[in-house]
Coordinates of C-alpha atoms in Angstrom, one line a residue:
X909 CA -4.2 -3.4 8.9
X910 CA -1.3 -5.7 9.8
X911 CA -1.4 -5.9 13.7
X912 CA 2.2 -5.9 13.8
X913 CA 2.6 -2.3 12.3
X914 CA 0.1 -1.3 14.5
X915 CA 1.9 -2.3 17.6
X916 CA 5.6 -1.0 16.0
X917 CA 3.3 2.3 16.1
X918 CA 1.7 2.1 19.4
X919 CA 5.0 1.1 20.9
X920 CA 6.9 4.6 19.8
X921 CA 8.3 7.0 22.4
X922 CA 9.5 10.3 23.0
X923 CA 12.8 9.5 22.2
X924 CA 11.9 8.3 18.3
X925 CA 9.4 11.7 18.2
X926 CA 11.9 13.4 16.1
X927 CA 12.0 10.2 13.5
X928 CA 8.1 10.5 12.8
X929 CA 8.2 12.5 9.8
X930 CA 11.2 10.6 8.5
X931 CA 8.8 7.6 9.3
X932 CA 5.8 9.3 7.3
X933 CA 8.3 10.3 4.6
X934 CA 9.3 6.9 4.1
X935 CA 5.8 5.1 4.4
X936 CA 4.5 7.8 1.6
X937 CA 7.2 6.6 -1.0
X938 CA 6.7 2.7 0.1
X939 CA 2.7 4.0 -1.1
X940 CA 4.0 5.5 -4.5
X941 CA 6.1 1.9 -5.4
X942 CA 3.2 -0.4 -4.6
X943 CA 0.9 2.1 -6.4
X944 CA 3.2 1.9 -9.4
X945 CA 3.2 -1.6 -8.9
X946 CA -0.3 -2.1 -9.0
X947 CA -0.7 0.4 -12.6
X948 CA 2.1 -1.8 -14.1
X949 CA 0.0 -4.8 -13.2
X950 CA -3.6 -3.4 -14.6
X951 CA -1.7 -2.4 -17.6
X952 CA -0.9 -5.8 -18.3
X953 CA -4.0 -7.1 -17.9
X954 CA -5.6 -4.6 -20.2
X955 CA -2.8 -5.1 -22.8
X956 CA -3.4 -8.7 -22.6
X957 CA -7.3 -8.0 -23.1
X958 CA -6.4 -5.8 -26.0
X959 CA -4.1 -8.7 -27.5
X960 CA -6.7 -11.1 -27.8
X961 CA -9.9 -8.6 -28.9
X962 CA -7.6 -7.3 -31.4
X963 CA -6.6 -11.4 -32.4
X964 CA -10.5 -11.7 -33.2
X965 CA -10.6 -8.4 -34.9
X966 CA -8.3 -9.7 -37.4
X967 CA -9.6 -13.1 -37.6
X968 CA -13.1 -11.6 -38.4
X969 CA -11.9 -9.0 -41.1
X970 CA -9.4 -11.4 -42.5
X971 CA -12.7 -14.0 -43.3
X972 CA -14.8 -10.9 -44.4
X973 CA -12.4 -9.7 -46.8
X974 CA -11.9 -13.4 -48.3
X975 CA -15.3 -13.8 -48.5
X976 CA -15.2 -10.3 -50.7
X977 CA -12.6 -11.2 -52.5
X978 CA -14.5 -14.6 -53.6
X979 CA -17.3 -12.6 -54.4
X980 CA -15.8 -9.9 -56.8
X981 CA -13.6 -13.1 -58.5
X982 CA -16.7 -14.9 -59.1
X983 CA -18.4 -11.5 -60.4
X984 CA -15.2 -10.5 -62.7
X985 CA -15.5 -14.5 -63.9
X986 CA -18.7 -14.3 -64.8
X987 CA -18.9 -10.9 -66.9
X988 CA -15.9 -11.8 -68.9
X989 CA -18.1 -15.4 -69.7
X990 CA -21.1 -13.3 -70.7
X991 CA -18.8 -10.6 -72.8
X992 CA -16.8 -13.9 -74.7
X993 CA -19.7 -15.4 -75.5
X994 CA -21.4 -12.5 -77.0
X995 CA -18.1 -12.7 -79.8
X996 CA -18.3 -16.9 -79.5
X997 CA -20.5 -18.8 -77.8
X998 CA -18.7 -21.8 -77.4
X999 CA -15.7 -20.8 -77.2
X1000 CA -17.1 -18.3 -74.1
X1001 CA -18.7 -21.2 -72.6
X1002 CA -16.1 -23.3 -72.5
X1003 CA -13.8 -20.4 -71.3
X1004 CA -16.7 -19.1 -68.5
X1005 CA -17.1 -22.9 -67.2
X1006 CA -13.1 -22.8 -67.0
X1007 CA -12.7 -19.8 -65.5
X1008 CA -15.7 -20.6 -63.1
X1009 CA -14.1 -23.7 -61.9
X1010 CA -11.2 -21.8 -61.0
X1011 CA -12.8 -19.4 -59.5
X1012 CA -14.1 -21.9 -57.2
X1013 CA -11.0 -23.4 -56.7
X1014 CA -8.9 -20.0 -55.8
X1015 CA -11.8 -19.1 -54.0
X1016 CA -11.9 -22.1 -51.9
X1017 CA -8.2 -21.9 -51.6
X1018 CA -7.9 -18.0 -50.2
X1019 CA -10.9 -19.1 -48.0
X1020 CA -8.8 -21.9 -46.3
X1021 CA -5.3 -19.6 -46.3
X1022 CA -7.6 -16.8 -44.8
X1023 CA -9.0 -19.2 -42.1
X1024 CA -5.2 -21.0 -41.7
X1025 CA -4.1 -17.3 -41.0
X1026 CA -6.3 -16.4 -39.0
X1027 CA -5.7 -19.1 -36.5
X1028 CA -2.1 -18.8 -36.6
X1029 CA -2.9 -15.0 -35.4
X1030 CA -5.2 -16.2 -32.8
X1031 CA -3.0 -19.0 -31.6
X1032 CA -0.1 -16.3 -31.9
X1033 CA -2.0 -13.3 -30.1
X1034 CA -3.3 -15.8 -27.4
X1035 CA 0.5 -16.9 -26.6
X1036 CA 1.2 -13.7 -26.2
X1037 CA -1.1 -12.7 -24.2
X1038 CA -0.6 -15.5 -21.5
X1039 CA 3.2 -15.1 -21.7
X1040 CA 2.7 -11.2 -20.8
X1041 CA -0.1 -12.3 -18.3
X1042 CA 2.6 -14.6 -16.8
X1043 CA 5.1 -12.4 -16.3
X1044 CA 3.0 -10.1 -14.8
X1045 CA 2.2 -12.7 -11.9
X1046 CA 5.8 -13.6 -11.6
X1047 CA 6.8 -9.7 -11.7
X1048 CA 4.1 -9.0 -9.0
X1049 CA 4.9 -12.1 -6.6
X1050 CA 8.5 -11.0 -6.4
X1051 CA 7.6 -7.8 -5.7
X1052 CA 5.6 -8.9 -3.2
X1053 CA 7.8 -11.3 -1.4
X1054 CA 9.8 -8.4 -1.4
X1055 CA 8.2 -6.0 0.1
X1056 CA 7.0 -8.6 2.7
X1057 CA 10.1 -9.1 3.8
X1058 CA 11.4 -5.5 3.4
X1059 CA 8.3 -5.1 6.0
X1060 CA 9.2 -7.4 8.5
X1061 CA 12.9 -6.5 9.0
X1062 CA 11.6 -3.2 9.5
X1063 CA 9.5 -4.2 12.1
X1064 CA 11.7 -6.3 13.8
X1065 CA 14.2 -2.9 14.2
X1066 CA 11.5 -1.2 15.2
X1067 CA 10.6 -3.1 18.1
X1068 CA 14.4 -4.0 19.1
X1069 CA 14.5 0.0 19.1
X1070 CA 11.4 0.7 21.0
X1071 CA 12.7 -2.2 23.3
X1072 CA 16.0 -0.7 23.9
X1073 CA 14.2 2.9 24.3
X1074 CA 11.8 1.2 26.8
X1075 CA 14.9 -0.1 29.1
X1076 CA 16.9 2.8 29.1
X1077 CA 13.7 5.0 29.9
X1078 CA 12.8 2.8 32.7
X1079 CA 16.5 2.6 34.0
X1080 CA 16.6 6.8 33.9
X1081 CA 13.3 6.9 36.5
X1082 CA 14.6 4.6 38.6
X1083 CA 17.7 6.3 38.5
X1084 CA 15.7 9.8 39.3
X1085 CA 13.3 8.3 41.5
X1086 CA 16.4 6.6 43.5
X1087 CA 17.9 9.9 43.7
X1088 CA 15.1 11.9 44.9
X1089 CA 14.4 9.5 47.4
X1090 CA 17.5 9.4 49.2
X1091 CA 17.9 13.8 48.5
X1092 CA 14.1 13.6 50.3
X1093 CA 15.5 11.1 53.2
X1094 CA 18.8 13.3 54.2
X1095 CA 16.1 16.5 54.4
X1096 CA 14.0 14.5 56.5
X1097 CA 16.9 13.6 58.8
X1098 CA 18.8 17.3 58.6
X1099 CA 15.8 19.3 58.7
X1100 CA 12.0 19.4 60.2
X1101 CA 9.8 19.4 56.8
X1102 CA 6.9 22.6 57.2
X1103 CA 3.6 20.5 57.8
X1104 CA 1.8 21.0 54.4
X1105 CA 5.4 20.6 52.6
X1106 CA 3.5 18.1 49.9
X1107 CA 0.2 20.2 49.7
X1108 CA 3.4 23.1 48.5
X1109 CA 4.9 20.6 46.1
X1110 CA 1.5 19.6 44.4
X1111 CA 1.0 23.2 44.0
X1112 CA 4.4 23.7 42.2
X1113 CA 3.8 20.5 40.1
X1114 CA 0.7 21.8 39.2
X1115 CA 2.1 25.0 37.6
X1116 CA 4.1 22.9 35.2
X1117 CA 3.9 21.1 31.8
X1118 CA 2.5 17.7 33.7
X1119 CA 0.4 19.9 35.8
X1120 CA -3.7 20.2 35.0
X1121 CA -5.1 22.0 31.3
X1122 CA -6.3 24.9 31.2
X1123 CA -10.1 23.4 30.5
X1124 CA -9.4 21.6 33.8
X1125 CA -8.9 23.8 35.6
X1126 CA -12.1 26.1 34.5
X1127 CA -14.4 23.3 34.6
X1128 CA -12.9 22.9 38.5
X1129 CA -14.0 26.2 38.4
X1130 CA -10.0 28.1 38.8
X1131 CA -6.8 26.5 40.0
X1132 CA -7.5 26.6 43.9
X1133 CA -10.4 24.6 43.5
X1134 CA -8.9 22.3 41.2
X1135 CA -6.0 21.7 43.8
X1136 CA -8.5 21.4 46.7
X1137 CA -10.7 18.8 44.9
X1138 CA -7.7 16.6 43.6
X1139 CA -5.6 17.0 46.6
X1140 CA -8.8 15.6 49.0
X1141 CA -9.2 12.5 46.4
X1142 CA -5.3 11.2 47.6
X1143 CA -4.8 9.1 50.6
X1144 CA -2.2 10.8 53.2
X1145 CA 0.5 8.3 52.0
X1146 CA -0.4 8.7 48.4
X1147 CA -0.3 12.7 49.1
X1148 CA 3.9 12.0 51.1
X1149 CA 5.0 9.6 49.0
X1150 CA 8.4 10.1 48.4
X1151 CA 7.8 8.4 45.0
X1152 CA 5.0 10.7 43.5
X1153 CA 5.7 13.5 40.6
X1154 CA 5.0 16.2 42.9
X1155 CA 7.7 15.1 45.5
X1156 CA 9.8 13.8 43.2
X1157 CA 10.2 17.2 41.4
X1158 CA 10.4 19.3 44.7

């Protein structure tokens, strides 16, 4: 898969969650055009083959039915000899050798216009065949080229989105985290903070959306234990820090 969709993928946020189905919707009709695409192209190809089996077809049947066609002349040539001479004999011979020799002769000549024919069709059919084979390549480059770029000015919106997305997100926490930092400063200068203040935020935090699953918190074995265990992993300036989720939301 083209590693640059994958990142324009990876790189999405919250704020394009609402375009995803949009995003889907779109992708699923880009699918349907290539896959038309694609039959338009094997139709070709198989009209093409048909083209040129049909060419040899024709070539074939056109030689058999000459060859026929020489046979019954010679046949009809030769009864009419046989019934002439039964009436006069030289008169039916000299008729039958006539008639024989131009048997031969149309015979030999509807042989060559069959086989002349015959190869005009071929060379004709074959023509054909590479002209629609041609256009085929020529239709399927373009569409190609096309859809190549059509793909990479998408991506390049894409990212310049998620980019601007990205820089607006990161200036909003700063913002917040700014904010809470100086609100959690004036407390700490107007008013003594209870001792286990940020043992009381992680537990609030904890009841919210960012807070622990519920299979988290049975596999802890319930939510006190959960908070106990976690709480003893952080460092007493991880645990204060004026910075973290908890504190930052109390």
């Amino acid at each position: 898969m083209n590693t640059n969709f994958i990142n324009t993928v990876t790189n999405l946020t919250v704020t394009d969650y609402e375009h995803i189905d949009q995003m889907c919707l779109i992708l699923k009709a880009r699918k349907k055009e290539l896959r038309i695409e694609k039959s338009e192209m094997l139709k070709a190809d198989k009209a093409a083959e048909k083209a040129a089996a049909k060419a040899l077809k024709d070539e074939a049947k056109a030689a058999e039915k000459a060859e026929k066609d020489a046979v019954k002349a010679a046949e009809k040539a030769a009864t009419k000899a046989l019934k002439d001479e039964a009436n006069a004999s030289e008169k039916a011979e000299k008729e039958a050798l006539k008639a024989a020799e131009k048997a031969e002769k149309d015979a030999k000549k509807a042989a060559e216009k069959a086989e002349k024919d015959a190869k005009k069709a071929s060379e004709k059919a074959e023509k054909d065949a590479l002209k629609a084979i041609e256009k085929a390549e020529k239709d399927a480059k373009k569409a190609a080229e096309k859809a190549e770029k059509d793909a990479e000015k998408a991506s390049e919106k894409a990212e310049r989105d998620a980019k601007k997305a990205a820089e607006k997100a990161a200036k909003t926490l700063e913002k917040i985290q700014a904010d809470a930092v100086k609100h959690a400063k004036r407390e700490a200068a107007g008013s003594p903070k209870a001792k286990n203040w940020a043992y009381q935020n992680f537990t609030r935090w904890a009841k919210g959306d960012d807070g622990p699953s519920e299979e988290e918190i049975s596999a802890a074995g319930g939510r006190r234990d959960w908070l106990k265990a976690e709480w003893a992993v952080l460092t007493k300036e991880q645990q204060g820090a004026l910075d973290a989720p908890w504190n930052v939301i109390a």
